[in-house]
Amino acid sequence: MHIQRKPDRTPGSNRGFRLPRSWGLAVSVLCLGLLVGLSSGLLARFFELTQVGLLGFAETPGTPTAEAVPPIRRLASVTLAGLVAGLVWAWLRTRTRLVPSVGQAVKGALMPPGRTVVHVLTQIFFVAAGGSIGREVAPREAGALLGGLWTRMGRRLGLRDQDGPLLVASAAAAGFAGIYIAPLTGAFFGIEVLLRRVDAEVVTVNLAMSALATLVGGSIKGFAPYYKVGSEPFHPWLMAVVLLIGPVMGLLGAGFRRMTSWAEAHRTNGPAAIWQLTGVALLTGLVALAVPQVMGNGRALAQMGMDQRLSAGFSGLQLAQSLALLALFALAKALLTTATIRAGAFGGTLTPSIALGSAMGAVLGLLLACLVPGLPVWQCAVIGAASLLAASQQAPLMAMAMLMEVCHLSVMAFMPMGLAVALSMAVSRLFVAKA
């Protein structure tokens, strides 16, 4: 006798074997962490090769500025890169569909592999050649691409639909961690900026994936600190100094955020980006003839701020010159970065924010050191960088973690930096809310 069996209605029963969801998440975190770390490490190597090929120079913590490169070569490098990047981005914007942003990818937009790779490599190429914009968006986009591909291919991992945004966001954040060797920074970026929610699962996935990406990325590019700082310990009395630094950086960070947000909203699209971006790159090169610190993602300017010292015998004229140069270089960097985005470039504002905060933090540190003998100016620069970054990105935990990790600071830095970041956020929110 034939017995008709009722069809099995359990989820995934017609799709063959599926792992339990917890195992699927674990496998996803492991594989994506390793893959994203590999992509970040390779992007770092591509950056170095491009820099050596075009400028004959590779930046390091001890030598972050292309001062030894002949001025005419600096001019030619960034101008050529502006033309090439303008051509590529004009083609991407007019001849093909747009590459979604990381935020759009987290919400489910599909990142086309070929166009995304071209978009990512163009960003790295442009910054390595001297373009005034951050390079941190490129590894995040590469991570988001890998996360999206994984969630579409991993049908048998027992994952739910809502796991897609979590994995894409975590992979994008891990890309950030893998290129700057900053696992906490990547995790906080995924939690604070991309997902904007906190629970045990979100924290676990972000931390694990960023840690794995950092391991692989660091194995390729090294684990050295990104910025070189002094060795003096942070003292509790520094808390009094940050009562000034925090609010000032909050105001400056909110202003820089408004500038770059306006530039992004009015970014040039289409063929006009070719001549506009070439023109801004030429302007960057002309400024770099005398001030190479304005080139690239801001590492050179940030290091300049962290290198400041008020030594014995420092004359009033020397002090005035240092203050004027730091403020002038910071203004030039802010304007050139804004103009670069407005002209059609794609990239980040995170490391330029660090550069501005470091330079202006050093300005305040030099002034305060005249009143407080022995005050380490570099500590004011680092705290200024974290505070301005927090205000410009509206991500206090990410900002504080990043400066701790990229400078290899001691845990004593948390106390003054935490207060400075809190004050910066409080001031910046008054102006960001009105934007």
mmCIF file with all atom_site columns, C-alpha atoms in Angstrom, residues 36 101-106 135-144 165-180 182-198 202-203 205-207 210-211 257 264 347-351 353-354 389-390 392-402 405:
data_model
loop_
_atom_site.group_PDB
_atom_site.id
_atom_site.type_symbol
_atom_site.label_atom_id
_atom_site.label_alt_id
_atom_site.label_comp_id
_atom_site.label_asym_id
_atom_site.label_entity_id
_atom_site.label_seq_id
_atom_site.pdbx_PDB_ins_code
_atom_site.Cartn_x
_atom_site.Cartn_y
_atom_site.Cartn_z
_atom_site.occupancy
_atom_site.B_iso_or_equiv
_atom_site.pdbx_formal_charge
_atom_site.auth_seq_id
_atom_site.auth_comp_id
_atom_site.auth_asym_id
_atom_site.auth_atom_id
_atom_site.pdbx_PDB_model_num
ATOM 1  C CA . VAL A 1 36  ? 39.608 40.415 4.514  1.00 0.00 ? 36  VAL A CA 1
ATOM 2  C CA . SER A 1 101 ? 28.843 52.738 -0.678 1.00 0.00 ? 101 SER A CA 1
ATOM 3  C CA . VAL A 1 102 ? 29.682 50.561 2.311  1.00 0.00 ? 102 VAL A CA 1
ATOM 4  C CA . GLY A 1 103 ? 26.562 51.825 4.060  1.00 0.00 ? 103 GLY A CA 1
ATOM 5  C CA . GLN A 1 104 ? 24.428 50.810 1.090  1.00 0.00 ? 104 GLN A CA 1
ATOM 6  C CA . ALA A 1 105 ? 26.112 47.399 0.971  1.00 0.00 ? 105 ALA A CA 1
ATOM 7  C CA . VAL A 1 106 ? 25.262 46.843 4.633  1.00 0.00 ? 106 VAL A CA 1
ATOM 8  C CA . ARG A 1 135 ? 42.663 55.813 2.008  1.00 0.00 ? 135 ARG A CA 1
ATOM 9  C CA . GLU A 1 136 ? 40.650 54.022 4.698  1.00 0.00 ? 136 GLU A CA 1
ATOM 10 C CA . VAL A 1 137 ? 37.483 53.715 2.593  1.00 0.00 ? 137 VAL A CA 1
ATOM 11 C CA . ALA A 1 138 ? 39.191 51.402 0.077  1.00 0.00 ? 138 ALA A CA 1
ATOM 12 C CA . PRO A 1 139 ? 39.874 48.471 2.468  1.00 0.00 ? 139 PRO A CA 1
ATOM 13 C CA . ARG A 1 140 ? 36.379 48.891 3.927  1.00 0.00 ? 140 ARG A CA 1
ATOM 14 C CA . GLU A 1 141 ? 34.857 48.588 0.452  1.00 0.00 ? 141 GLU A CA 1
ATOM 15 C CA . ALA A 1 142 ? 37.005 45.538 -0.274 1.00 0.00 ? 142 ALA A CA 1
ATOM 16 C CA . GLY A 1 143 ? 35.816 43.991 2.983  1.00 0.00 ? 143 GLY A CA 1
ATOM 17 C CA . ALA A 1 144 ? 32.183 44.791 2.203  1.00 0.00 ? 144 ALA A CA 1
ATOM 18 C CA . PRO A 1 165 ? 24.095 43.057 7.207  1.00 0.00 ? 165 PRO A CA 1
ATOM 19 C CA . LEU A 1 166 ? 26.018 41.868 10.269 1.00 0.00 ? 166 LEU A CA 1
ATOM 20 C CA . LEU A 1 167 ? 28.608 39.991 8.213  1.00 0.00 ? 167 LEU A CA 1
ATOM 21 C CA . VAL A 1 168 ? 28.972 42.714 5.560  1.00 0.00 ? 168 VAL A CA 1
ATOM 22 C CA . ALA A 1 169 ? 29.416 45.444 8.173  1.00 0.00 ? 169 ALA A CA 1
ATOM 23 C CA . SER A 1 170 ? 31.853 43.349 10.197 1.00 0.00 ? 170 SER A CA 1
ATOM 24 C CA . ALA A 1 171 ? 33.880 42.514 7.078  1.00 0.00 ? 171 ALA A CA 1
ATOM 25 C CA . ALA A 1 172 ? 34.036 46.192 6.077  1.00 0.00 ? 172 ALA A CA 1
ATOM 26 C CA . ALA A 1 173 ? 35.185 47.117 9.578  1.00 0.00 ? 173 ALA A CA 1
ATOM 27 C CA . ALA A 1 174 ? 37.735 44.289 9.524  1.00 0.00 ? 174 ALA A CA 1
ATOM 28 C CA . GLY A 1 175 ? 39.163 45.717 6.306  1.00 0.00 ? 175 GLY A CA 1
ATOM 29 C CA . PHE A 1 176 ? 39.791 48.926 8.198  1.00 0.00 ? 176 PHE A CA 1
ATOM 30 C CA . ALA A 1 177 ? 41.403 47.013 11.074 1.00 0.00 ? 177 ALA A CA 1
ATOM 31 C CA . GLY A 1 178 ? 43.607 44.976 8.752  1.00 0.00 ? 178 GLY A CA 1
ATOM 32 C CA . ILE A 1 179 ? 45.243 47.931 7.034  1.00 0.00 ? 179 ILE A CA 1
ATOM 33 C CA . TYR A 1 180 ? 45.855 50.042 10.148 1.00 0.00 ? 180 TYR A CA 1
ATOM 34 C CA . ALA A 1 182 ? 43.887 48.225 14.831 1.00 0.00 ? 182 ALA A CA 1
ATOM 35 C CA . PRO A 1 183 ? 41.416 45.504 15.872 1.00 0.00 ? 183 PRO A CA 1
ATOM 36 C CA . LEU A 1 184 ? 39.483 47.534 18.452 1.00 0.00 ? 184 LEU A CA 1
ATOM 37 C CA . THR A 1 185 ? 39.196 50.421 16.009 1.00 0.00 ? 185 THR A CA 1
ATOM 38 C CA . GLY A 1 186 ? 37.702 48.150 13.377 1.00 0.00 ? 186 GLY A CA 1
ATOM 39 C CA . ALA A 1 187 ? 35.286 46.566 15.833 1.00 0.00 ? 187 ALA A CA 1
ATOM 40 C CA . PHE A 1 188 ? 34.100 49.925 17.169 1.00 0.00 ? 188 PHE A CA 1
ATOM 41 C CA . PHE A 1 189 ? 33.722 51.258 13.627 1.00 0.00 ? 189 PHE A CA 1
ATOM 42 C CA . GLY A 1 190 ? 31.444 48.373 12.740 1.00 0.00 ? 190 GLY A CA 1
ATOM 43 C CA . ILE A 1 191 ? 29.419 48.786 15.925 1.00 0.00 ? 191 ILE A CA 1
ATOM 44 C CA . GLU A 1 192 ? 29.264 52.598 16.207 1.00 0.00 ? 192 GLU A CA 1
ATOM 45 C CA . VAL A 1 193 ? 29.205 53.728 12.590 1.00 0.00 ? 193 VAL A CA 1
ATOM 46 C CA . LEU A 1 194 ? 27.892 50.916 10.382 1.00 0.00 ? 194 LEU A CA 1
ATOM 47 C CA . LEU A 1 195 ? 25.482 48.902 12.531 1.00 0.00 ? 195 LEU A CA 1
ATOM 48 C CA . ARG A 1 196 ? 24.671 51.405 15.289 1.00 0.00 ? 196 ARG A CA 1
ATOM 49 C CA . ARG A 1 197 ? 23.503 48.701 17.657 1.00 0.00 ? 197 ARG A CA 1
ATOM 50 C CA . VAL A 1 198 ? 25.108 46.797 20.495 1.00 0.00 ? 198 VAL A CA 1
ATOM 51 C CA . VAL A 1 202 ? 27.328 42.075 17.196 1.00 0.00 ? 202 VAL A CA 1
ATOM 52 C CA . VAL A 1 203 ? 30.272 42.680 19.532 1.00 0.00 ? 203 VAL A CA 1
ATOM 53 C CA . VAL A 1 205 ? 31.411 38.959 15.463 1.00 0.00 ? 205 VAL A CA 1
ATOM 54 C CA . ASN A 1 206 ? 33.026 42.383 15.005 1.00 0.00 ? 206 ASN A CA 1
ATOM 55 C CA . LEU A 1 207 ? 35.802 41.775 17.518 1.00 0.00 ? 207 LEU A CA 1
ATOM 56 C CA . SER A 1 210 ? 38.715 42.471 13.127 1.00 0.00 ? 210 SER A CA 1
ATOM 57 C CA . ALA A 1 211 ? 41.235 40.567 15.267 1.00 0.00 ? 211 ALA A CA 1
ATOM 58 C CA . ARG A 1 257 ? 32.630 67.538 9.081  1.00 0.00 ? 257 ARG A CA 1
ATOM 59 C CA . GLU A 1 264 ? 30.349 64.966 -0.782 1.00 0.00 ? 264 GLU A CA 1
ATOM 60 C CA . GLY A 1 347 ? 38.120 58.323 -0.217 1.00 0.00 ? 347 GLY A CA 1
ATOM 61 C CA . GLY A 1 348 ? 37.956 58.946 3.494  1.00 0.00 ? 348 GLY A CA 1
ATOM 62 C CA . THR A 1 349 ? 38.214 61.856 5.887  1.00 0.00 ? 349 THR A CA 1
ATOM 63 C CA . LEU A 1 350 ? 39.340 59.852 8.906  1.00 0.00 ? 350 LEU A CA 1
ATOM 64 C CA . THR A 1 351 ? 43.119 60.190 8.593  1.00 0.00 ? 351 THR A CA 1
ATOM 65 C CA . SER A 1 353 ? 40.901 64.434 10.620 1.00 0.00 ? 353 SER A CA 1
ATOM 66 C CA . ILE A 1 354 ? 43.752 62.922 12.626 1.00 0.00 ? 354 ILE A CA 1
ATOM 67 C CA . LEU A 1 389 ? 38.485 62.583 14.907 1.00 0.00 ? 389 LEU A CA 1
ATOM 68 C CA . ALA A 1 390 ? 35.661 61.781 17.325 1.00 0.00 ? 390 ALA A CA 1
ATOM 69 C CA . SER A 1 392 ? 34.297 64.699 12.677 1.00 0.00 ? 392 SER A CA 1
ATOM 70 C CA . GLN A 1 393 ? 33.217 61.050 12.570 1.00 0.00 ? 393 GLN A CA 1
ATOM 71 C CA . GLN A 1 394 ? 30.736 61.196 15.480 1.00 0.00 ? 394 GLN A CA 1
ATOM 72 C CA . ALA A 1 395 ? 32.288 57.962 16.768 1.00 0.00 ? 395 ALA A CA 1
ATOM 73 C CA . PRO A 1 396 ? 33.972 58.508 20.161 1.00 0.00 ? 396 PRO A CA 1
ATOM 74 C CA . LEU A 1 397 ? 34.930 54.906 20.978 1.00 0.00 ? 397 LEU A CA 1
ATOM 75 C CA . MET A 1 398 ? 36.344 54.296 17.518 1.00 0.00 ? 398 MET A CA 1
ATOM 76 C CA . ALA A 1 399 ? 38.367 57.535 17.638 1.00 0.00 ? 399 ALA A CA 1
ATOM 77 C CA . MET A 1 400 ? 39.841 56.844 21.062 1.00 0.00 ? 400 MET A CA 1
ATOM 78 C CA . ALA A 1 401 ? 40.687 53.234 20.192 1.00 0.00 ? 401 ALA A CA 1
ATOM 79 C CA . MET A 1 402 ? 42.348 54.229 16.937 1.00 0.00 ? 402 MET A CA 1
ATOM 80 C CA . GLU A 1 405 ? 46.320 51.444 18.716 1.00 0.00 ? 405 GLU A CA 1
#
